[in-house]
PDB file of C-alpha atoms in Angstrom:
ATOM      1  CA  LYS E   1     -10.333   1.656 -24.058  1.00 68.00           C
ATOM      2  CA  GLN E   2     -11.362  -0.680 -21.229  1.00 76.00           C
ATOM      3  CA  TRP E   3      -8.818   0.946 -18.919  1.00 72.00           C
ATOM      4  CA  TYR E   4     -10.335   4.381 -19.604  1.00 71.00           C
ATOM      5  CA  GLN E   5     -13.898   3.132 -19.040  1.00 78.00           C
ATOM      6  CA  ARG E   6     -12.870   1.507 -15.765  1.00 82.00           C
ATOM      7  CA  ARG E   7     -11.180   4.709 -14.561  1.00 81.00           C
ATOM      8  CA  VAL E   8     -14.253   6.797 -15.454  1.00 81.00           C
ATOM      9  CA  ARG E   9     -16.554   4.338 -13.659  1.00 86.00           C
ATOM     10  CA  GLU E  10     -14.362   4.377 -10.534  1.00 89.00           C
ATOM     11  CA  SER E  11     -14.262   8.183 -10.544  1.00 90.00           C
ATOM     12  CA  ARG E  12     -18.045   8.387 -10.810  1.00 93.00           C
ATOM     13  CA  ILE E  13     -18.508   5.964  -7.937  1.00 93.00           C
ATOM     14  CA  THR E  14     -16.000   7.921  -5.826  1.00 95.00           C
ATOM     15  CA  PHE E  15     -17.792  11.167  -6.682  1.00 96.00           C
ATOM     16  CA  MET E  16     -21.194   9.801  -5.650  1.00 96.00           C
ATOM     17  CA  ILE E  17     -19.934   8.286  -2.391  1.00 96.00           C
ATOM     18  CA  CYS E  18     -18.120  11.512  -1.427  1.00 97.00           C
ATOM     19  CA  LEU E  19     -21.164  13.613  -2.339  1.00 97.00           C
ATOM     20  CA  LEU E  20     -23.425  11.395  -0.220  1.00 97.00           C
ATOM     21  CA  THR E  21     -20.926  11.639   2.620  1.00 97.00           C
ATOM     22  CA  TYR E  22     -20.902  15.451   2.376  1.00 97.00           C
ATOM     23  CA  LYS E  23     -24.695  15.478   2.458  1.00 97.00           C
ATOM     24  CA  CYS E  24     -24.749  13.137   5.460  1.00 96.00           C
ATOM     25  CA  LEU E  25     -22.391  15.374   7.413  1.00 95.00           C
ATOM     26  CA  ASN E  26     -24.407  18.488   6.584  1.00 95.00           C
ATOM     27  CA  GLY E  27     -27.882  17.122   7.344  1.00 95.00           C
ATOM     28  CA  LEU E  28     -28.926  16.859   3.686  1.00 96.00           C
ATOM     29  CA  ALA E  29     -29.170  13.060   3.475  1.00 95.00           C
ATOM     30  CA  PRO E  30     -31.644  10.563   4.948  1.00 94.00           C
ATOM     31  CA  SER E  31     -30.952   9.518   8.521  1.00 94.00           C
ATOM     32  CA  TYR E  32     -30.489   5.846   7.579  1.00 92.00           C
ATOM     33  CA  LEU E  33     -27.339   6.914   5.702  1.00 92.00           C
ATOM     34  CA  SER E  34     -26.194   9.560   8.178  1.00 93.00           C
ATOM     35  CA  ASP E  35     -26.334   6.996  10.983  1.00 92.00           C
ATOM     36  CA  LEU E  36     -23.712   4.870   9.200  1.00 91.00           C
ATOM     37  CA  ILE E  37     -20.874   7.391   9.548  1.00 92.00           C
ATOM     38  CA  SER E  38     -19.519   9.596  12.318  1.00 89.00           C
ATOM     39  CA  LEU E  39     -16.832  12.218  12.752  1.00 89.00           C
ATOM     40  CA  ARG E  40     -13.613  11.131  14.424  1.00 83.00           C
ATOM     41  CA  LYS E  41     -13.360  12.096  18.054  1.00 78.00           C
ATOM     42  CA  PRO E  42     -10.071  13.850  18.887  1.00 71.00           C
ATOM     43  CA  LYS E  43      -7.781  11.865  21.141  1.00 68.00           C
ATOM     44  CA  ARG E  44      -5.880  13.362  24.030  1.00 64.00           C
ATOM     45  CA  LYS E  45      -2.494  12.118  22.851  1.00 61.00           C
ATOM     46  CA  SER E  46      -2.404  12.136  19.090  1.00 56.00           C
ATOM     47  CA  VAL E  47      -0.531  13.409  16.112  1.00 56.00           C
ATOM     48  CA  ARG E  48      -1.693  16.576  14.360  1.00 56.00           C
ATOM     49  CA  LEU E  49      -3.561  14.729  11.602  1.00 54.00           C
ATOM     50  CA  ASP E  50      -5.795  13.014  14.147  1.00 60.00           C
ATOM     51  CA  ASN E  51      -7.007  16.382  15.425  1.00 67.00           C
ATOM     52  CA  ASP E  52      -8.602  17.283  12.081  1.00 78.00           C
ATOM     53  CA  PRO E  53     -12.321  17.766  12.889  1.00 79.00           C
ATOM     54  CA  THR E  54     -13.368  16.918   9.320  1.00 82.00           C
ATOM     55  CA  LEU E  55     -12.092  13.331   9.355  1.00 87.00           C
ATOM     56  CA  LEU E  56     -14.442  10.380   9.764  1.00 85.00           C
ATOM     57  CA  GLU E  57     -14.150   7.454  12.134  1.00 81.00           C
ATOM     58  CA  ARG E  58     -12.963   4.362  10.257  1.00 77.00           C
ATOM     59  CA  PRO E  59     -14.569   1.093  11.310  1.00 73.00           C
ATOM     60  CA  PHE E  60     -12.510  -2.052  11.681  1.00 67.00           C
ATOM     61  CA  ARG E  61     -11.587  -3.846   8.487  1.00 64.00           C
ATOM     62  CA  HIS E  62     -13.772  -6.677   7.372  1.00 61.00           C
ATOM     63  CA  LYS E  63     -12.415  -9.740   5.658  1.00 63.00           C
ATOM     64  CA  TYR E  64     -15.273 -10.088   3.189  1.00 61.00           C
ATOM     65  CA  ARG E  65     -15.123  -8.138  -0.066  1.00 60.00           C
ATOM     66  CA  ALA E  66     -18.869  -7.394  -0.077  1.00 59.00           C
ATOM     67  CA  THR E  67     -18.588  -5.785   3.344  1.00 62.00           C
ATOM     68  CA  ALA E  68     -15.606  -3.685   2.226  1.00 60.00           C
ATOM     69  CA  SER E  69     -17.738  -2.047  -0.454  1.00 71.00           C
ATOM     70  CA  ALA E  70     -20.460  -1.055   2.019  1.00 86.00           C
ATOM     71  CA  PHE E  71     -21.110   2.672   2.461  1.00 91.00           C
ATOM     72  CA  SER E  72     -20.118   2.569   6.134  1.00 90.00           C
ATOM     73  CA  ILE E  73     -16.672   1.243   5.123  1.00 89.00           C
ATOM     74  CA  SER E  74     -15.989   3.012   1.832  1.00 91.00           C
ATOM     75  CA  ALA E  75     -17.309   6.472   2.799  1.00 93.00           C
ATOM     76  CA  PRO E  76     -14.763   7.128   5.600  1.00 93.00           C
ATOM     77  CA  LYS E  77     -11.935   5.705   3.487  1.00 92.00           C
ATOM     78  CA  LEU E  78     -12.686   7.963   0.508  1.00 95.00           C
ATOM     79  CA  TRP E  79     -13.621  11.010   2.627  1.00 95.00           C
ATOM     80  CA  ASN E  80     -10.440  10.885   4.702  1.00 93.00           C
ATOM     81  CA  ALA E  81      -8.366  10.628   1.500  1.00 94.00           C
ATOM     82  CA  LEU E  82      -9.746  13.939   0.223  1.00 96.00           C
ATOM     83  CA  PRO E  83      -7.755  17.134   0.705  1.00 94.00           C
ATOM     84  CA  ARG E  84      -8.986  19.361   3.502  1.00 93.00           C
ATOM     85  CA  LYS E  85     -10.358  22.102   1.226  1.00 95.00           C
ATOM     86  CA  PRO E  86     -13.228  20.042  -0.278  1.00 96.00           C
ATOM     87  CA  ARG E  87     -14.084  18.562   3.131  1.00 94.00           C
ATOM     88  CA  GLU E  88     -14.521  22.095   4.492  1.00 95.00           C
ATOM     89  CA  ALA E  89     -16.652  23.355   1.569  1.00 96.00           C
ATOM     90  CA  SER E  90     -19.459  25.677   2.640  1.00 96.00           C
ATOM     91  CA  SER E  91     -22.041  24.573   0.061  1.00 97.00           C
ATOM     92  CA  THR E  92     -22.906  21.514  -1.981  1.00 97.00           C
ATOM     93  CA  GLU E  93     -22.083  23.315  -5.225  1.00 98.00           C
ATOM     94  CA  SER E  94     -18.640  24.389  -4.038  1.00 97.00           C
ATOM     95  CA  PHE E  95     -18.020  20.856  -2.733  1.00 97.00           C
ATOM     96  CA  LYS E  96     -18.917  19.361  -6.116  1.00 97.00           C
ATOM     97  CA  LYS E  97     -16.586  21.752  -7.921  1.00 97.00           C
ATOM     98  CA  LEU E  98     -13.657  21.084  -5.574  1.00 97.00           C
ATOM     99  CA  LEU E  99     -14.265  17.332  -5.663  1.00 97.00           C
ATOM    100  CA  LYS E 100     -14.384  17.223  -9.462  1.00 95.00           C
ATOM    101  CA  SER E 101     -11.127  19.183  -9.637  1.00 93.00           C
ATOM    102  CA  HIS E 102      -9.499  16.771  -7.202  1.00 93.00           C
ATOM    103  CA  LEU E 103     -10.690  13.690  -9.102  1.00 92.00           C
ATOM    104  CA  VAL E 104      -9.490  15.071 -12.445  1.00 89.00           C
ATOM    105  CA  LEU E 105      -6.044  15.710 -10.985  1.00 88.00           C
ATOM    106  CA  LEU E 106      -5.973  12.154  -9.634  1.00 87.00           C
ATOM    107  CA  ALA E 107      -6.954  10.702 -12.991  1.00 82.00           C
ATOM    108  CA  TYR E 108      -4.616  12.944 -14.992  1.00 78.00           C
ATOM    109  CA  PRO E 109      -1.522  13.813 -12.946  1.00 76.00           C
ATOM    110  CA  ALA E 110       0.050  15.577 -15.961  1.00 76.00           C
ATOM    111  CA  LEU E 111      -2.471  18.411 -15.462  1.00 74.00           C
ATOM    112  CA  ARG E 112      -1.015  19.343 -12.074  1.00 73.00           C
ATOM    113  CA  PRO E 113       0.706  22.703 -12.097  1.00 72.00           C
ATOM    114  CA  HIS E 114       4.458  22.496 -11.644  1.00 67.00           C
ATOM    115  CA  PHE E 115       6.078  25.374  -9.788  1.00 58.00           C
TER     116      PHE E 115
END
């Protein structure tokens, strides 16, 4: 039971951080949050994944646990781990739907379709 509650809590936190990140990137969040994250700038010599315009710049790692849970650290980590389709969602509602689907499949891998 505790394992299930922990997984649900982690999924809710991930959902809220990703939703805030989406709002920041689309001008729907306060500027004090939007200022904490930025899109990754493409590099001249890079692999294909680095040229994805929807990825966020990841700040350097911090050695303190409290700093690692800060929005400026956790938002890029969670956002960049999302599949491309939710990151490119055209509306908040479609983003929420795609994000929920992704999180359910992460929590319950047995639900993935097998072809």
